XYZ file of C-alpha atoms in Angstrom:
453
model
C 74.636 27.339 154.665
C 71.256 28.371 154.188
C 72.016 30.499 151.097
C 74.109 27.616 149.914
C 71.540 24.816 150.303
C 68.132 26.003 148.988
C 65.558 24.362 147.752
C 65.993 25.543 144.018
C 69.386 24.779 144.396
C 68.441 20.437 145.014
C 65.254 21.233 142.705
C 67.864 21.747 139.935
C 70.773 19.829 141.376
C 68.908 15.976 141.921
C 66.807 15.167 138.663
C 70.454 15.100 136.945
C 72.590 14.255 139.598
C 70.891 11.101 140.705
C 70.559 9.533 137.419
C 74.074 10.413 135.986
C 75.005 8.498 139.406
C 72.996 5.793 139.118
C 74.273 5.602 135.083
C 77.900 5.931 136.152
C 77.092 3.175 139.468
C 75.886 0.556 136.555
C 79.123 1.691 134.530
C 81.021 0.771 137.695
C 79.767 -2.838 138.139
C 81.243 -3.682 134.610
C 84.893 -3.494 136.742
C 82.883 -4.651 139.895
C 81.731 -7.973 138.397
C 84.760 -8.522 136.410
C 86.907 -8.253 139.399
C 84.098 -9.827 141.985
C 84.229 -13.332 139.350
C 87.816 -12.757 138.316
C 88.532 -12.723 142.000
C 86.930 -16.171 142.563
C 89.677 -17.595 140.335
C 92.968 -16.341 141.469
C 94.777 -12.645 142.966
C 96.504 -13.490 139.571
C 93.873 -13.297 137.192
C 92.177 -9.714 139.265
C 96.116 -8.491 139.019
C 96.201 -9.431 135.273
C 92.473 -8.071 134.285
C 93.281 -5.065 135.941
C 96.869 -4.715 134.134
C 95.699 -5.254 130.636
C 92.507 -2.643 131.535
C 94.755 0.070 131.887
C 94.539 0.141 127.785
C 90.573 0.810 128.143
C 91.136 3.253 131.182
C 93.691 5.481 128.384
C 90.954 4.883 125.436
C 88.121 6.066 128.186
C 90.257 8.921 129.928
C 90.712 10.275 126.269
C 87.239 9.668 125.344
C 86.155 11.969 128.171
C 89.024 14.571 127.776
C 87.570 15.371 124.290
C 83.668 14.745 125.598
C 84.718 17.466 128.234
C 85.803 19.994 125.875
C 82.299 19.462 124.284
C 80.760 19.940 127.567
C 82.183 22.856 128.008
C 80.244 23.928 124.760
C 77.193 21.899 125.569
C 75.805 23.439 128.752
C 76.356 27.050 127.503
C 74.970 25.989 124.382
C 71.901 24.365 126.046
C 71.268 27.301 127.607
C 71.281 29.554 124.995
C 68.729 27.311 123.324
C 71.536 27.058 119.743
C 70.402 23.623 118.903
C 72.634 23.481 115.797
C 76.208 24.319 117.838
C 74.825 20.785 120.370
C 75.111 18.924 116.752
C 78.343 20.515 115.411
C 79.485 19.804 119.014
C 78.706 15.920 118.467
C 80.350 16.280 115.169
C 83.295 17.264 116.330
C 83.716 14.701 118.775
C 82.653 11.352 116.560
C 85.629 13.016 113.744
C 88.021 13.572 116.619
C 87.162 10.442 119.222
C 86.049 7.184 116.581
C 89.395 6.882 115.063
C 91.018 6.741 118.690
C 88.899 3.807 119.094
C 89.563 2.185 115.766
C 93.766 2.691 116.618
C 93.533 1.744 120.153
C 91.497 -1.954 118.844
C 94.366 -2.672 116.158
C 96.933 -2.536 118.697
C 95.641 -4.612 121.024
C 94.692 -7.027 118.706
C 98.263 -6.963 116.909
C 100.664 -6.287 119.892
C 98.698 -7.557 122.980
C 102.305 -9.275 123.804
C 103.945 -5.648 123.997
C 101.400 -4.299 125.755
C 101.423 -6.563 128.684
C 105.452 -6.548 128.518
C 105.690 -2.843 129.186
C 102.426 -3.047 131.785
C 104.645 -6.029 134.147
C 107.796 -8.076 134.643
C 105.665 -10.972 135.710
C 104.946 -13.698 133.274
C 102.443 -15.482 134.559
C 100.056 -11.659 134.614
C 101.228 -11.439 131.212
C 100.135 -14.317 129.924
C 96.447 -14.152 131.322
C 96.487 -10.195 130.401
C 96.856 -10.870 126.853
C 93.981 -13.275 127.007
C 92.045 -10.718 128.097
C 93.329 -7.722 126.328
C 92.964 -9.484 122.544
C 89.343 -9.751 122.716
C 88.602 -6.589 124.962
C 89.833 -4.667 122.518
C 86.763 -5.274 120.381
C 84.908 -3.073 123.379
C 86.845 0.412 122.439
C 84.690 1.928 119.609
C 81.595 1.270 121.739
C 83.375 2.689 124.720
C 84.216 5.717 122.044
C 80.390 6.286 121.040
C 78.964 5.773 124.176
C 80.778 8.402 125.847
C 79.841 10.733 122.798
C 75.907 10.435 122.989
C 75.687 10.118 126.451
C 77.519 13.431 127.037
C 75.415 14.927 124.515
C 71.995 13.870 126.244
C 73.644 14.600 129.723
C 74.613 18.071 128.835
C 71.076 18.935 127.095
C 69.300 17.328 130.600
C 68.143 14.433 128.814
C 69.402 12.141 131.714
C 67.382 9.066 131.780
C 68.195 7.041 128.344
C 72.131 6.847 129.282
C 71.045 5.047 132.520
C 68.488 2.685 130.946
C 71.019 2.120 127.960
C 73.924 1.983 130.945
C 71.754 -0.413 133.331
C 70.641 -2.808 129.897
C 74.474 -3.347 129.276
C 75.453 -3.830 133.185
C 72.970 -7.001 133.663
C 74.184 -8.441 130.055
C 77.778 -8.030 130.868
C 77.217 -9.746 134.711
C 75.513 -12.505 132.919
C 78.186 -12.906 130.125
C 80.984 -12.840 132.683
C 78.875 -15.461 134.673
C 78.587 -17.864 131.520
C 81.939 -17.502 130.330
C 84.654 -17.042 133.218
C 83.129 -20.034 135.243
C 81.636 -22.308 132.387
C 77.954 -22.212 133.037
C 75.081 -21.963 130.429
C 76.493 -24.563 128.716
C 79.237 -22.163 127.409
C 82.916 -23.405 127.908
C 85.203 -21.958 131.303
C 87.195 -19.464 129.598
C 88.459 -17.270 132.989
C 90.001 -14.029 132.200
C 89.527 -14.407 128.168
C 85.457 -15.020 128.598
C 85.603 -11.925 131.076
C 86.967 -9.906 127.804
C 84.614 -11.557 125.899
C 81.455 -10.557 127.945
C 83.184 -6.938 128.305
C 83.592 -6.706 124.152
C 79.537 -8.159 123.609
C 78.096 -5.813 126.446
C 79.633 -2.781 125.949
C 78.645 -2.506 122.395
C 74.559 -2.822 123.963
C 74.609 0.558 125.452
C 75.452 3.029 122.305
C 73.242 0.921 120.273
C 70.341 1.482 122.336
C 70.946 5.233 122.679
C 70.909 5.289 118.718
C 67.651 3.183 118.370
C 65.623 4.824 121.419
C 66.810 8.183 119.940
C 65.687 7.200 116.371
C 62.017 6.930 117.426
C 61.908 9.914 120.000
C 63.908 11.936 117.409
C 65.898 13.422 119.947
C 68.894 15.780 120.241
C 71.386 13.048 119.001
C 69.458 12.253 115.323
C 69.565 15.515 112.891
C 70.798 15.164 109.264
C 74.487 14.467 108.625
C 74.889 17.858 106.880
C 74.157 19.705 110.312
C 76.436 17.579 112.650
C 79.359 17.676 110.486
C 78.545 20.965 109.278
C 82.252 21.844 110.817
C 83.740 24.487 108.710
C 84.433 27.830 110.268
C 83.655 25.741 113.995
C 86.392 22.874 114.219
C 89.369 25.076 114.860
C 87.238 27.359 117.408
C 86.018 24.211 118.976
C 89.691 22.497 119.465
C 91.403 25.852 120.246
C 88.631 25.888 124.117
C 88.613 21.923 124.375
C 92.227 20.985 123.975
C 93.760 22.115 127.023
C 90.752 19.480 128.532
C 91.871 16.964 126.350
C 95.209 17.019 126.759
C 94.649 17.514 130.400
C 92.865 14.188 130.469
C 94.841 12.657 128.009
C 98.447 12.938 129.550
C 96.677 12.482 133.272
C 95.486 9.239 132.234
C 99.054 8.756 130.728
C 100.732 9.231 134.133
C 98.185 7.262 136.110
C 99.395 4.304 133.497
C 103.293 5.427 134.358
C 102.220 5.017 137.943
C 100.517 1.904 137.502
C 103.549 0.710 135.880
C 106.099 1.609 138.696
C 103.193 -0.593 141.560
C 103.179 -3.445 138.460
C 107.081 -3.988 139.323
C 106.664 -3.656 143.037
C 105.212 -7.317 143.510
C 101.835 -8.546 142.391
C 99.989 -8.977 146.154
C 100.423 -5.549 146.136
C 98.997 -4.700 142.982
C 95.686 -7.166 143.263
C 95.256 -5.550 146.824
C 95.371 -2.041 145.168
C 93.162 -3.296 142.502
C 90.414 -4.736 144.938
C 90.915 -0.779 146.640
C 90.152 0.485 143.166
C 87.340 -1.404 142.623
C 85.566 -0.189 145.714
C 86.785 3.173 144.847
C 84.963 3.536 141.425
C 81.665 2.587 143.298
C 82.153 5.128 145.670
C 83.482 7.605 143.238
C 79.862 7.227 140.604
C 78.303 9.521 143.377
C 80.834 12.207 143.002
C 80.453 11.864 139.326
C 76.865 12.574 139.476
C 77.353 15.817 141.424
C 80.384 16.859 139.331
C 78.296 16.398 136.313
C 75.392 18.426 137.422
C 77.219 20.957 138.568
C 78.943 21.031 135.176
C 75.777 21.315 133.665
C 74.324 23.888 135.500
C 76.826 25.824 135.903
C 77.344 26.110 132.035
C 73.748 26.480 131.995
C 73.344 29.852 133.389
C 76.711 31.223 132.085
C 74.558 30.727 128.605
C 71.858 31.811 129.958
C 73.743 34.960 130.700
C 72.980 34.429 134.676
C 76.995 34.800 135.923
C 76.295 35.350 139.197
C 73.506 32.604 139.424
C 76.944 29.971 138.129
C 78.833 31.758 141.241
C 76.458 30.490 143.379
C 75.916 27.071 141.920
C 79.404 26.702 142.048
C 80.017 28.021 145.856
C 77.321 25.536 146.997
C 78.656 22.388 144.921
C 82.455 22.939 146.371
C 80.804 23.066 150.014
C 78.432 20.184 148.823
C 81.724 17.866 148.119
C 83.540 17.494 151.730
C 80.076 17.027 153.131
C 79.472 14.154 150.948
C 82.988 12.935 151.427
C 82.383 12.553 155.266
C 79.500 10.575 154.840
C 80.648 7.756 151.929
C 84.074 7.736 154.365
C 82.070 6.367 157.566
C 80.050 3.826 155.077
C 83.733 2.861 153.468
C 85.623 2.875 157.225
C 82.514 0.407 158.658
C 82.796 -1.851 155.380
C 86.318 -2.093 154.600
C 86.431 -5.064 156.480
C 83.738 -7.106 154.805
C 83.703 -5.941 151.469
C 87.539 -6.991 150.791
C 86.958 -10.625 152.467
C 84.535 -10.805 149.237
C 87.658 -10.972 147.079
C 89.299 -14.349 147.122
C 92.965 -12.554 147.098
C 96.051 -13.817 149.562
C 96.001 -12.389 153.466
C 98.847 -10.147 151.985
C 96.937 -8.285 149.471
C 94.055 -7.915 151.554
C 96.381 -6.328 154.395
C 97.016 -4.098 151.937
C 93.739 -3.115 150.531
C 92.143 -2.423 154.031
C 95.417 -0.065 154.679
C 94.555 1.715 151.425
C 90.624 2.030 152.503
C 91.663 3.404 156.172
C 93.364 6.067 154.102
C 90.856 6.729 151.523
C 87.874 6.701 154.120
C 89.198 10.054 155.733
C 89.809 12.110 153.181
C 87.939 10.913 150.164
C 86.143 14.481 150.307
C 89.352 16.019 150.104
C 90.455 13.910 147.240
C 87.655 15.037 145.149
C 87.240 18.878 145.397
C 89.858 19.407 142.698
C 87.875 17.087 140.640
C 84.516 18.989 141.301
C 86.604 22.395 140.768
C 88.235 21.447 137.387
C 85.600 19.159 135.968
C 82.292 20.824 137.313
C 83.100 24.681 137.533
C 86.092 25.826 135.160
C 84.843 23.649 132.264
C 81.701 24.775 132.518
C 82.947 27.868 132.676
C 84.872 28.030 129.748
C 88.032 27.997 131.094
C 89.981 24.592 130.434
C 93.465 25.722 131.001
C 94.075 25.770 134.611
C 93.303 21.930 134.721
C 95.643 21.478 132.385
C 98.404 23.080 134.003
C 97.530 22.654 137.411
C 97.006 18.382 137.125
C 100.156 17.956 134.761
C 102.626 19.956 136.673
C 101.234 18.182 139.968
C 101.447 14.916 138.456
C 104.753 14.935 136.277
C 106.375 16.495 138.737
C 105.217 15.160 142.369
C 102.942 12.100 142.027
C 105.383 10.197 139.299
C 109.281 11.026 141.021
C 107.236 10.131 144.390
C 106.025 7.080 143.490
C 109.329 5.816 141.700
C 111.975 7.452 144.157
C 110.434 5.929 147.262
C 108.837 2.339 145.406
C 111.479 1.461 142.892
C 114.995 3.371 144.527
C 114.328 3.644 148.173
C 111.928 0.164 147.532
C 109.969 1.831 150.665
C 106.692 -0.713 151.540
C 103.839 -0.179 149.331
C 101.603 0.740 151.442
C 103.921 3.649 152.477
C 104.950 4.876 148.760
C 101.215 4.903 147.628
C 100.070 7.227 150.767
C 102.919 9.399 150.440
C 102.303 10.104 146.573
C 98.849 10.354 147.410
C 98.564 12.919 150.228
C 101.274 14.831 148.225
C 98.758 15.202 144.769
C 95.996 16.038 146.711
C 97.263 18.795 149.052
C 99.276 19.891 145.943
C 95.805 20.544 143.712
C 93.962 21.488 146.291
C 95.742 24.760 147.051
C 96.405 25.393 143.392
C 92.604 25.168 142.375
C 91.448 26.885 145.928
C 93.674 30.204 145.482
C 92.640 30.116 141.744
C 88.745 30.056 142.098
C 89.197 32.740 145.108
C 90.408 34.590 141.532
C 86.750 35.277 139.985
C 88.318 34.880 136.694
C 87.330 31.298 135.097
C 84.207 32.198 133.600
C 84.786 32.605 129.871
C 81.838 32.160 127.912
C 81.852 29.693 124.960
C 78.448 30.359 123.746
C 78.749 33.631 121.575
C 80.842 31.448 118.631
C 79.258 31.717 115.745
C 79.922 29.753 112.513
C 79.919 31.265 109.180
């Protein structure tokens, strides 16, 4: 244990993990603030906005998929001090992701009714969801830009600027939500639509701050466009290595949307309880995000420096750290699950669902996040993007979706039973796949040697 958790390990890990975790905590507060304030209205508003948010979730996961592909290169290029390579990776991300944000925005503005009809069969939820979605759609381009710029900064160990930008955005989001949902400060009380407007405005602030401060400091984001978009001879090699990570996150997020559509047809009181749980889970998950991204940066950096034994040693440390964190955070969830659920003004039946799901979550939180650390933090940092693609997609489409559909829709088992069986099937299968793969030591595949003519 002493060899795993040395002073040198914590000196490298903590300055990265803490700001990244705080940044993601602030980003998660967007959802928390929306859910808490909407929960003061009624359970329908809570469930409807959560369903409508599946579009931003999908955009976010696509962005994360491309950014994960970028991180494969960025950390190793950072270790090799390849500045031009870092800027080309940013150019690839911009060319690839900005059109996604534009398309999602246009579709959500033009066809919100069609989207909500696919997500739920409850008319009241559809109406509320449409009012939210049609304005929250203007946040999608900002989500894309924020993901790209933050990834470049974090992967090159500039972790504090994204934290500041997220803090300002979160504070503005809270203020606007308070004003526009309930009608304070002379604003109209718009309910769910007000939450959508607050999300759209506050989301735009993050990337704006990143760009303005970067221009002032002349950091890694600022470069002549000819260097950022000098993609000839690099774009195809980039996508050859990044495509599995992109498809991994895109198809995984699609599978989650499908599962949510299944749950959306199992009663709105159940979905309101699940929405509450996911809001809480997002807050806990930020600590694993911080650990995962610091793992990705450090493993990739050491590989870029040619220190493969050091990369393996760091990977071992993070894999042991994850379940230990799970024990600590699970104990906190177990103690606070009742009072936290009571903060949400939802029906008693929904609260019962939330408490039951949080009980399971408290006991298996560390186990659930080991695959996340392995795929995103270790394998992708090592340059291996294929195993996560094949592993995640096999489990999601061959196990998770069929289990949810068969138990929930065909056999009509209770919602809590369906969810628990589905989640445990997911966790056991992925842990087994990635543990066996990790032991082979074939995940180190350097990308820092890719050159551009």
